[in-house]
Tab-separated table of C-alpha atoms (C1' of nucleotides) in Angstrom:
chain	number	residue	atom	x	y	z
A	1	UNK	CA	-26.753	-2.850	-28.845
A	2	UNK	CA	-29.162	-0.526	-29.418
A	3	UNK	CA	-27.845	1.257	-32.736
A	4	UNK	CA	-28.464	0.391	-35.875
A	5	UNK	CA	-25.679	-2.473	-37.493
A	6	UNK	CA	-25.186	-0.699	-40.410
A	7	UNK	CA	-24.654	2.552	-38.458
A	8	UNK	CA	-22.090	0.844	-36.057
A	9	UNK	CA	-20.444	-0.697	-39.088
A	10	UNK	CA	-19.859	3.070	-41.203
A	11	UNK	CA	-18.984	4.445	-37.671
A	12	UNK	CA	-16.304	1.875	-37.703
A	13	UNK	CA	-14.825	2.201	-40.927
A	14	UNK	CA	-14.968	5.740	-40.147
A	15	UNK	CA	-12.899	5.622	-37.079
A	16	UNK	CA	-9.990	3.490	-39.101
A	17	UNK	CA	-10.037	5.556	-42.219
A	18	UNK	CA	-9.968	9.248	-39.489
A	19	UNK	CA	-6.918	6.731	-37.502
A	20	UNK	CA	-5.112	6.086	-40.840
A	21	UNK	CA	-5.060	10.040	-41.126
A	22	UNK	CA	-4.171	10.842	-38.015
A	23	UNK	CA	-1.410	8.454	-37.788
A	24	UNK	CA	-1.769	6.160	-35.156
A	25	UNK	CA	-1.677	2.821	-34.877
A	26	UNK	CA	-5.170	0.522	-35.823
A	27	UNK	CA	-5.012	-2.392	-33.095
A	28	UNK	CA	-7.858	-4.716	-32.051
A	29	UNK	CA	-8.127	-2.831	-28.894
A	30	UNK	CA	-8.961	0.352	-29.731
A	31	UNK	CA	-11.386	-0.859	-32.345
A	32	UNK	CA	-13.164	-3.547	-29.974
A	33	UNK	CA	-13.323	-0.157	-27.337
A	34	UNK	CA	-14.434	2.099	-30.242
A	35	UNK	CA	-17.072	-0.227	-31.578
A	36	UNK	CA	-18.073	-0.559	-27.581
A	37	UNK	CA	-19.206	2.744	-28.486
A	38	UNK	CA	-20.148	3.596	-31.438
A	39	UNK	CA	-23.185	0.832	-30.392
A	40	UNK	CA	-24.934	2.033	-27.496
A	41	UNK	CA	-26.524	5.287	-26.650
A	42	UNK	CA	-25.662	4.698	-23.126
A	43	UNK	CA	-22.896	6.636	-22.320
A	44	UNK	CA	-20.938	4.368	-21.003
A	45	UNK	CA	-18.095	4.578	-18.012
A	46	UNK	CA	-14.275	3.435	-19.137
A	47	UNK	CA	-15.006	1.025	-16.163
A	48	UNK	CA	-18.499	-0.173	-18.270
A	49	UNK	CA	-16.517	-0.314	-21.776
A	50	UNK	CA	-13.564	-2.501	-19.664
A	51	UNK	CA	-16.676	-4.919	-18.258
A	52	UNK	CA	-18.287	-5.596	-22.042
A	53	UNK	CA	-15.120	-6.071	-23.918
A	54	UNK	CA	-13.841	-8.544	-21.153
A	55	UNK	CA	-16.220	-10.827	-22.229
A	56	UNK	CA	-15.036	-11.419	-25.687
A	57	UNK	CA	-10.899	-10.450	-24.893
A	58	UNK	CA	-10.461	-11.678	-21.546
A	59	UNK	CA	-7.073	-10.227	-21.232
A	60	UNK	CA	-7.551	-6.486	-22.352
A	61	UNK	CA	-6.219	-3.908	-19.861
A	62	UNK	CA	-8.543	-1.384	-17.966
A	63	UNK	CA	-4.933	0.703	-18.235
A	64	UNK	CA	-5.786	0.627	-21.955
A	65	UNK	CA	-8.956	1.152	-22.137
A	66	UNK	CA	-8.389	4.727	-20.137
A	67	UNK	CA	-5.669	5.566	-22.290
A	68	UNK	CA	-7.179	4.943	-25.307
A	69	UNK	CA	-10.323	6.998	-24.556
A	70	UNK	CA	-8.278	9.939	-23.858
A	71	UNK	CA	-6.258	9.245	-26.804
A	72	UNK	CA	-9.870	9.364	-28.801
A	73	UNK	CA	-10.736	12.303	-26.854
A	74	UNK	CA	-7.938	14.580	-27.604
A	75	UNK	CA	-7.975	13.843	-31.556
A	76	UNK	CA	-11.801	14.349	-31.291
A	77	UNK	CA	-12.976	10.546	-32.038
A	78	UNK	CA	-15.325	10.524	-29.216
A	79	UNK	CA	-16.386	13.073	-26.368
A	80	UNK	CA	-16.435	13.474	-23.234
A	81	UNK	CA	-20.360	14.222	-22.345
A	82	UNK	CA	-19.413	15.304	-18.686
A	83	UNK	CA	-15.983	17.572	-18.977
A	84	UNK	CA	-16.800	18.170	-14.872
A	85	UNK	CA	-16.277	14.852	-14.119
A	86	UNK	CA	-13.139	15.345	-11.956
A	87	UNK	CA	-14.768	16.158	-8.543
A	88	UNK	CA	-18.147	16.738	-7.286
A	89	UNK	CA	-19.064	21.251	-7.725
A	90	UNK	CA	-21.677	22.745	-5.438
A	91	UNK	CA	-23.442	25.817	-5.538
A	92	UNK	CA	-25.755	27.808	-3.371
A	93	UNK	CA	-27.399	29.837	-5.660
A	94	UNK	CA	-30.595	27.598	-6.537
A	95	UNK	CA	-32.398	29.917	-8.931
A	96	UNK	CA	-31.999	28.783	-12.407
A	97	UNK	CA	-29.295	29.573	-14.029
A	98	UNK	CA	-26.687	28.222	-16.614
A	99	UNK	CA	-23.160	27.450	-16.640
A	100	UNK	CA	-20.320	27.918	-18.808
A	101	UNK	CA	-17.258	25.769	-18.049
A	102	UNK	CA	-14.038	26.225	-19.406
A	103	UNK	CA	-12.732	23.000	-20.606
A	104	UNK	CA	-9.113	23.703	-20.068
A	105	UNK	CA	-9.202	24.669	-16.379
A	106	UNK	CA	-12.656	23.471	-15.175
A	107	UNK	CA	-13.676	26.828	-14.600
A	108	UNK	CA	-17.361	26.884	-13.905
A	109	UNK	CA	-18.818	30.504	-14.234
A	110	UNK	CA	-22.738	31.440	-13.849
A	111	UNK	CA	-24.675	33.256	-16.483
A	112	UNK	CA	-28.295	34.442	-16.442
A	113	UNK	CA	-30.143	34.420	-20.256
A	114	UNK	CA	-33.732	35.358	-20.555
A	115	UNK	CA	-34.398	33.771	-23.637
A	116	UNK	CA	-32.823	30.623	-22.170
A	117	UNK	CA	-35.518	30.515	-19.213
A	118	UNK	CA	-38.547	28.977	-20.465
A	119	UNK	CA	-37.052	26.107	-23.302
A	120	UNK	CA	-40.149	24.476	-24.896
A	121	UNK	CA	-39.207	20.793	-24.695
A	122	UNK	CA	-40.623	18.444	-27.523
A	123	UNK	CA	-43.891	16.325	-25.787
A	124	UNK	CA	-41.985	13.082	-26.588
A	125	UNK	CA	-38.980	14.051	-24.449
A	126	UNK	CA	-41.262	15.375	-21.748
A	127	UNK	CA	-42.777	11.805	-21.827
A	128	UNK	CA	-39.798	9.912	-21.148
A	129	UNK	CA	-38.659	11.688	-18.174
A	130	UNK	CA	-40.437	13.481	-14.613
A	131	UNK	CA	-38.670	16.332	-15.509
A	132	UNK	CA	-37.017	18.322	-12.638
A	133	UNK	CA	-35.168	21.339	-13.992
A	134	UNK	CA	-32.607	22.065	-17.004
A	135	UNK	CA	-28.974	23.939	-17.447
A	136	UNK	CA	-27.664	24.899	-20.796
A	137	UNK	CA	-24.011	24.544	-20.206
A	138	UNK	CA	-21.612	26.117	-22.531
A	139	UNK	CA	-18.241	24.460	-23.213
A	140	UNK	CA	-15.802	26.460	-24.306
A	141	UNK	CA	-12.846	28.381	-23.058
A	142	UNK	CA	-12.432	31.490	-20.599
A	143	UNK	CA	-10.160	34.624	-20.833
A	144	UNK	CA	-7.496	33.470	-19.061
A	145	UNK	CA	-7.094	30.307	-20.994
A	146	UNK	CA	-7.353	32.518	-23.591
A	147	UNK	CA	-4.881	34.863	-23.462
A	148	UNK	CA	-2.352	31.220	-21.651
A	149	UNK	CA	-2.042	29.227	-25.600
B	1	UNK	CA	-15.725	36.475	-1.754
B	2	UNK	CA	-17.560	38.313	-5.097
B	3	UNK	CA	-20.631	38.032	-3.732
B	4	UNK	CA	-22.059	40.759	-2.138
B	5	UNK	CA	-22.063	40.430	1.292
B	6	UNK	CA	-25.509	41.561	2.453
B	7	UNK	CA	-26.698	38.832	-0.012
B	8	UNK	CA	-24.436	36.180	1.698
B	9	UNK	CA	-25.581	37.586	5.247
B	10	UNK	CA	-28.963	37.118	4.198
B	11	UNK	CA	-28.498	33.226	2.378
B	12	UNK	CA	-26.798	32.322	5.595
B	13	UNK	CA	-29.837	33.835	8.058
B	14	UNK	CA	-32.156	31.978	5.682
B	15	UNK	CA	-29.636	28.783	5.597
B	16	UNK	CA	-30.389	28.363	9.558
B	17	UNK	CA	-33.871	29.401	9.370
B	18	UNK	CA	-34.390	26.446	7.477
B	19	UNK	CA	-32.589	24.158	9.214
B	20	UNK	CA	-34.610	24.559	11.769
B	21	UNK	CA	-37.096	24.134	10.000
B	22	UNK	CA	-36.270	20.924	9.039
B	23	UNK	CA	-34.781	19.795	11.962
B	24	UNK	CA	-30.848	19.496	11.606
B	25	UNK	CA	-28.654	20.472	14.392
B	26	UNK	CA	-26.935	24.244	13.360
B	27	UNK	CA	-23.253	23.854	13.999
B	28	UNK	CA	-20.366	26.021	13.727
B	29	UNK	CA	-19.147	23.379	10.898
B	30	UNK	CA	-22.251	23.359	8.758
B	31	UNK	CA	-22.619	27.218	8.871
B	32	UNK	CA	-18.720	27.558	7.887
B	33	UNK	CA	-19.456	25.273	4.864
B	34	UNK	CA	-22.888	27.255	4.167
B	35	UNK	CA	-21.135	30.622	4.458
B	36	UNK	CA	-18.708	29.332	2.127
B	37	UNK	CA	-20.609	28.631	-0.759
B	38	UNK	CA	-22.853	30.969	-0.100
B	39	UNK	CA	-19.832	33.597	-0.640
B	40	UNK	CA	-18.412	32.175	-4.027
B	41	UNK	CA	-20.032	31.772	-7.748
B	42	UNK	CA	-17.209	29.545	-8.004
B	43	UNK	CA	-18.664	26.322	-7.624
B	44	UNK	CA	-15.877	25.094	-5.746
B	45	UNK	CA	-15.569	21.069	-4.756
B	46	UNK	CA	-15.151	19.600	-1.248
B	47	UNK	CA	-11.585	20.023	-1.614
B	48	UNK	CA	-12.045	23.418	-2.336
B	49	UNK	CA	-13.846	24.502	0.304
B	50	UNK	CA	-11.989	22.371	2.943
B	51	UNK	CA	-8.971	24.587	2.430
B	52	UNK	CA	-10.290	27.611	2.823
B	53	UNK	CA	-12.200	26.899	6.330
B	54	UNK	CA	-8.634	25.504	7.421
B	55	UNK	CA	-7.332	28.703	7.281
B	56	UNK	CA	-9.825	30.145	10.404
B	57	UNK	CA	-10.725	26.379	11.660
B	58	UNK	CA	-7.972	23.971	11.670
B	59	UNK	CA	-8.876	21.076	13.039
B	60	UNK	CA	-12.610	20.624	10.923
B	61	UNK	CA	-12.438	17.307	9.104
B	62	UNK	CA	-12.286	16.556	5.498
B	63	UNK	CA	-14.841	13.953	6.176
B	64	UNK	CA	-17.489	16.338	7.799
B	65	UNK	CA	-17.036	19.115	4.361
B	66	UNK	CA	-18.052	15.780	2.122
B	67	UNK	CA	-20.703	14.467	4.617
B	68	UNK	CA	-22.236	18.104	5.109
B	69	UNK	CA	-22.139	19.323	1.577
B	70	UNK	CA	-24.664	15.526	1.150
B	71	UNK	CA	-26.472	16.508	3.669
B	72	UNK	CA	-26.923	20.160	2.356
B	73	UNK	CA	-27.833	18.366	-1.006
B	74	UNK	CA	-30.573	16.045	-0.157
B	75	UNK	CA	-31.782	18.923	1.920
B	76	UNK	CA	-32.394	20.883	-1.200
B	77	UNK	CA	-30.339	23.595	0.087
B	78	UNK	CA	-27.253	23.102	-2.179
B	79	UNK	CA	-27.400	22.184	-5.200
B	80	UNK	CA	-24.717	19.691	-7.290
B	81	UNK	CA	-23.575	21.240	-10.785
B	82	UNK	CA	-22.677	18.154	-12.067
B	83	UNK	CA	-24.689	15.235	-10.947
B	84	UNK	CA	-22.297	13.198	-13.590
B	85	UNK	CA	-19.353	13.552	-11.663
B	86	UNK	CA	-18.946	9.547	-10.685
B	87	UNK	CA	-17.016	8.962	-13.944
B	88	UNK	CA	-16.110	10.539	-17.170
B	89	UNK	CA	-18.793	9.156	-19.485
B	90	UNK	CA	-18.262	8.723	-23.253
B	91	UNK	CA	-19.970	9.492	-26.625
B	92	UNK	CA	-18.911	7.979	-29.710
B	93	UNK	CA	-21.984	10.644	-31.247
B	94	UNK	CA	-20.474	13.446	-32.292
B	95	UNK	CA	-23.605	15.183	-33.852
B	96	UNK	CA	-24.871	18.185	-31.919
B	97	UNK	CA	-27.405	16.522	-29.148
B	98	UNK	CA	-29.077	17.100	-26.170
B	99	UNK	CA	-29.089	15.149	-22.664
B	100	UNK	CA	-31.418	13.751	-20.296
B	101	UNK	CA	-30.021	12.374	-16.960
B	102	UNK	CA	-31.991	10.446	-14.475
B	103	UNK	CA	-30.750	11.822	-10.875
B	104	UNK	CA	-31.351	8.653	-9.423
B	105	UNK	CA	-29.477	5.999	-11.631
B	106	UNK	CA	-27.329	8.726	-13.765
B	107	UNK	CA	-28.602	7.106	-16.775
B	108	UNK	CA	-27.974	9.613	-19.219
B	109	UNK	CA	-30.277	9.468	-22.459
B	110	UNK	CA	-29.982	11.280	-26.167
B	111	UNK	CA	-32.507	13.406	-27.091
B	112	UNK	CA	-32.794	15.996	-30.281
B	113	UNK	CA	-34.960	19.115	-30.614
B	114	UNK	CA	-35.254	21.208	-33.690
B	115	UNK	CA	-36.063	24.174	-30.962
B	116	UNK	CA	-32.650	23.594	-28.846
B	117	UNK	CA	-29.921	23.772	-31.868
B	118	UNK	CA	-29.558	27.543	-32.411
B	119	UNK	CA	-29.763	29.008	-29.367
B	120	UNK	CA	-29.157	32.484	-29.325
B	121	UNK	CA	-26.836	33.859	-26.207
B	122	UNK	CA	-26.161	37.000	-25.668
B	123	UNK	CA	-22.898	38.974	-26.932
B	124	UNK	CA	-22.559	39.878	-23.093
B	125	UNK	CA	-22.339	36.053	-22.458
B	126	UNK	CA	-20.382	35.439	-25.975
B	127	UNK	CA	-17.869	37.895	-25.253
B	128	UNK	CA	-16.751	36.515	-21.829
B	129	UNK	CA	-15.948	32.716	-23.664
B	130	UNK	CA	-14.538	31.420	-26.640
B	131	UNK	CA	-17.641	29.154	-27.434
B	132	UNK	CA	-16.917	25.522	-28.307
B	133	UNK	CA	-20.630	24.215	-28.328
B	134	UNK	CA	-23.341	24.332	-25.534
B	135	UNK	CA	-25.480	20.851	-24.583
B	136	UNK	CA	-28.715	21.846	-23.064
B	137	UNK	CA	-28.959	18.784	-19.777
B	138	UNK	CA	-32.166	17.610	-18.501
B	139	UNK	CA	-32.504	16.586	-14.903
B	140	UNK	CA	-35.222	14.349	-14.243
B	141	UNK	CA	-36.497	10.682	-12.834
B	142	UNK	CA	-36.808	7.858	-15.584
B	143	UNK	CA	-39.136	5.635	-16.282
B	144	UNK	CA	-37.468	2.591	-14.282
B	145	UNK	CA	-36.214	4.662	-11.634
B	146	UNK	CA	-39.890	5.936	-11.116
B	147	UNK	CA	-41.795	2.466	-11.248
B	148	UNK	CA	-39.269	1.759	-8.152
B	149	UNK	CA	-40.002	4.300	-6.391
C	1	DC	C1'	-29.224	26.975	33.894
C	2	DC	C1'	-28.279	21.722	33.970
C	3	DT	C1'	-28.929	17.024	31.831
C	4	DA	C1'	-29.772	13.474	28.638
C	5	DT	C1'	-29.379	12.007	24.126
C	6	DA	C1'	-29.997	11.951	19.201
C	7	DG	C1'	-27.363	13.461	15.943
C	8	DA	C1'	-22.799	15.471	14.367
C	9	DT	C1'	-17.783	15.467	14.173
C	10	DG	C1'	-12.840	13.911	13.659
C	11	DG	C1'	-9.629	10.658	12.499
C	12	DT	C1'	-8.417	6.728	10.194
C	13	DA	C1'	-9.122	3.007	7.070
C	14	DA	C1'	-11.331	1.247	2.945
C	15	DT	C1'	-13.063	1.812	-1.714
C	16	DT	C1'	-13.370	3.611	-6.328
C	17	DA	C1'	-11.713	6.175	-10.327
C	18	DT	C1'	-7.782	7.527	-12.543
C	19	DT	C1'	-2.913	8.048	-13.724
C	20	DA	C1'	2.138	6.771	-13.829
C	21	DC	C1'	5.693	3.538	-14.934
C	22	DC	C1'	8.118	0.108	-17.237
C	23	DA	C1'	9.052	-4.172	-19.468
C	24	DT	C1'	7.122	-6.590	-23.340
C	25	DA	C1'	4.555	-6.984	-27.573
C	26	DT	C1'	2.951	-5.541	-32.134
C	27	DA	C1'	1.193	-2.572	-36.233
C	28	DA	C1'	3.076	-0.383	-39.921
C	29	DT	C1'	6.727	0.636	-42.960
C	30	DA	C1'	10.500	-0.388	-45.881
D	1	DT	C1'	10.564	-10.407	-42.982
D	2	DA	C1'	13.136	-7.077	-40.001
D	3	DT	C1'	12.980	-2.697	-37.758
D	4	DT	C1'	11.102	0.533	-34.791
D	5	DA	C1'	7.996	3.780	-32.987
D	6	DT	C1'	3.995	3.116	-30.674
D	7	DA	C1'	0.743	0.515	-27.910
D	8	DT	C1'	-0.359	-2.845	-24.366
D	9	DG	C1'	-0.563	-5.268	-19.771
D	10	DG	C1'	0.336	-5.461	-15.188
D	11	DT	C1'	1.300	-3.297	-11.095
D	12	DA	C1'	1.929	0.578	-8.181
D	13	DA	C1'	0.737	5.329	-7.012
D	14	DT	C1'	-2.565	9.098	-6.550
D	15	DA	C1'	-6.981	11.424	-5.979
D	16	DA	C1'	-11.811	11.569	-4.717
D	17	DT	C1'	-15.099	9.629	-1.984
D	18	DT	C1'	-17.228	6.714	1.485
D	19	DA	C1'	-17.387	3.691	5.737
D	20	DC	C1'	-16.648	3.134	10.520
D	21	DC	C1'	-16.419	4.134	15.195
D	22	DA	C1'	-15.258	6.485	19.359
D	23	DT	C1'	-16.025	11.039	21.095
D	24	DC	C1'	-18.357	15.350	21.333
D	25	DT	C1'	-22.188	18.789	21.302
D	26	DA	C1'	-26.635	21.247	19.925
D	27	DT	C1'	-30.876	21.227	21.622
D	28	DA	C1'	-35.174	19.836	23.999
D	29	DG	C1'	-37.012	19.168	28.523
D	30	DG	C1'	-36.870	19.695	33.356
DNA sequence: CCTATAGATGGTAATTATTACCATATAATA
DNA sequence: TATTATATGGTAATAATTACCATCTATAGG
């Protein structure tokens, strides 16, 4: 738990006054798997949530918990941080470069930005990690998509 | 096949130069799976490429596409887009943020930096996508993972 | 060019992550 | 408090990946 109480607690109240507007239902589950969230900076798995909450509501569904975080997903409560998550995506071109992925079909296209090659990182992220290499990747959604909805 | 094929010929001739290099047998299989994403900027999974090599080699195994294209990877001579692809991974954070992810342990850490939240992308690149937001990901070791190693 | 063998492949089974289904339970509304 | 649309739990199905093992082959050495 790293995040702040007070934080987790207006994320909360949050997250049931944005339910109460969107219309659906405010049940102990989804609040125990949003809280799960809202308190740790860790990113975690549906499997990781399922684990946690287990502890403290023995009989909660991993069914739920899946369903729920799409349901969260889709009206924009939480995100996704890896949309690519689906199947493993190789490449052979290993000059850097930067994606943009299409978050409606997965689409993963290349594209090449100068001012995008030599990021100045902060020396206090630089410290935390041995840092290997970077991608910008841009979410958003490709012609085809497009011209689909 | 969009890529231009004297640049494939040439990835491929430099594919088996360094595999000799580094030790690994050359066989029709791995050079099939090479050629294959050396031909694409689709970043296409194991899947992917398994059913296109099925159309000119039956018989080659699902099994050897998944075991090659790890091979190719620890090699260095592939490269995985999305080293999250394990699990989807949630975010309860919906403020604009950046992430580091340790390749060994997939731990993936927050970080924020003035420098990364307007980035400026070209019209070329704005023009192809409807832009949703960009994250700018940080591959590197962490702390823990490099005490163990 | 042949031979031996370490390393690679193919096929199948096991594992892990995710989704589908359906009977039951419950939050929210009147 | 009763009604009902929605959500949950449990189990089964599917998809992606990995493990295993018997067989095959690229390659180094004669």
């Amino acid at each position: 738990m790293r995040v702040d109480n007070a934080i987790v607690e207006k994320r909360v109240n949050d997250f049931i006054k944005r339910s109460k507007e969107l219309g659906i239902k405010i049940t102990p589950q989804r609040v125990a798997i949003y809280r799960e969230l809202a308190n740790t900076d860790e990113h975690p798995s549906a499997e990781a949530i399922y684990k946690k909450i287990k502890n403290y509501y023995p009989n909660i569904s991993l069914t739920t918990i899946y369903r729920t975080l799409e349901t969260f997903e889709k009206l924009g409560l939480v995100s996704v941080v890896n949309i690519l998550y689906n199947a493993a995506r190789y490449d052979a071109n290993l000059e850097p470069h930067h994606h943009m992925v299409c978050v409606e079909c997965k689409k993963v296209e290349d594209f090449y930005d100068e001012s995008l090659s030599k990021l100045d990182f902060s020396q206090k992220t630089l410290s935390r990690y041995k840092v290997l290499g970077y991608t910008v990747q841009l979410n958003g959604i490709c012609k085809d998509c497009q011209s689909k909805s």
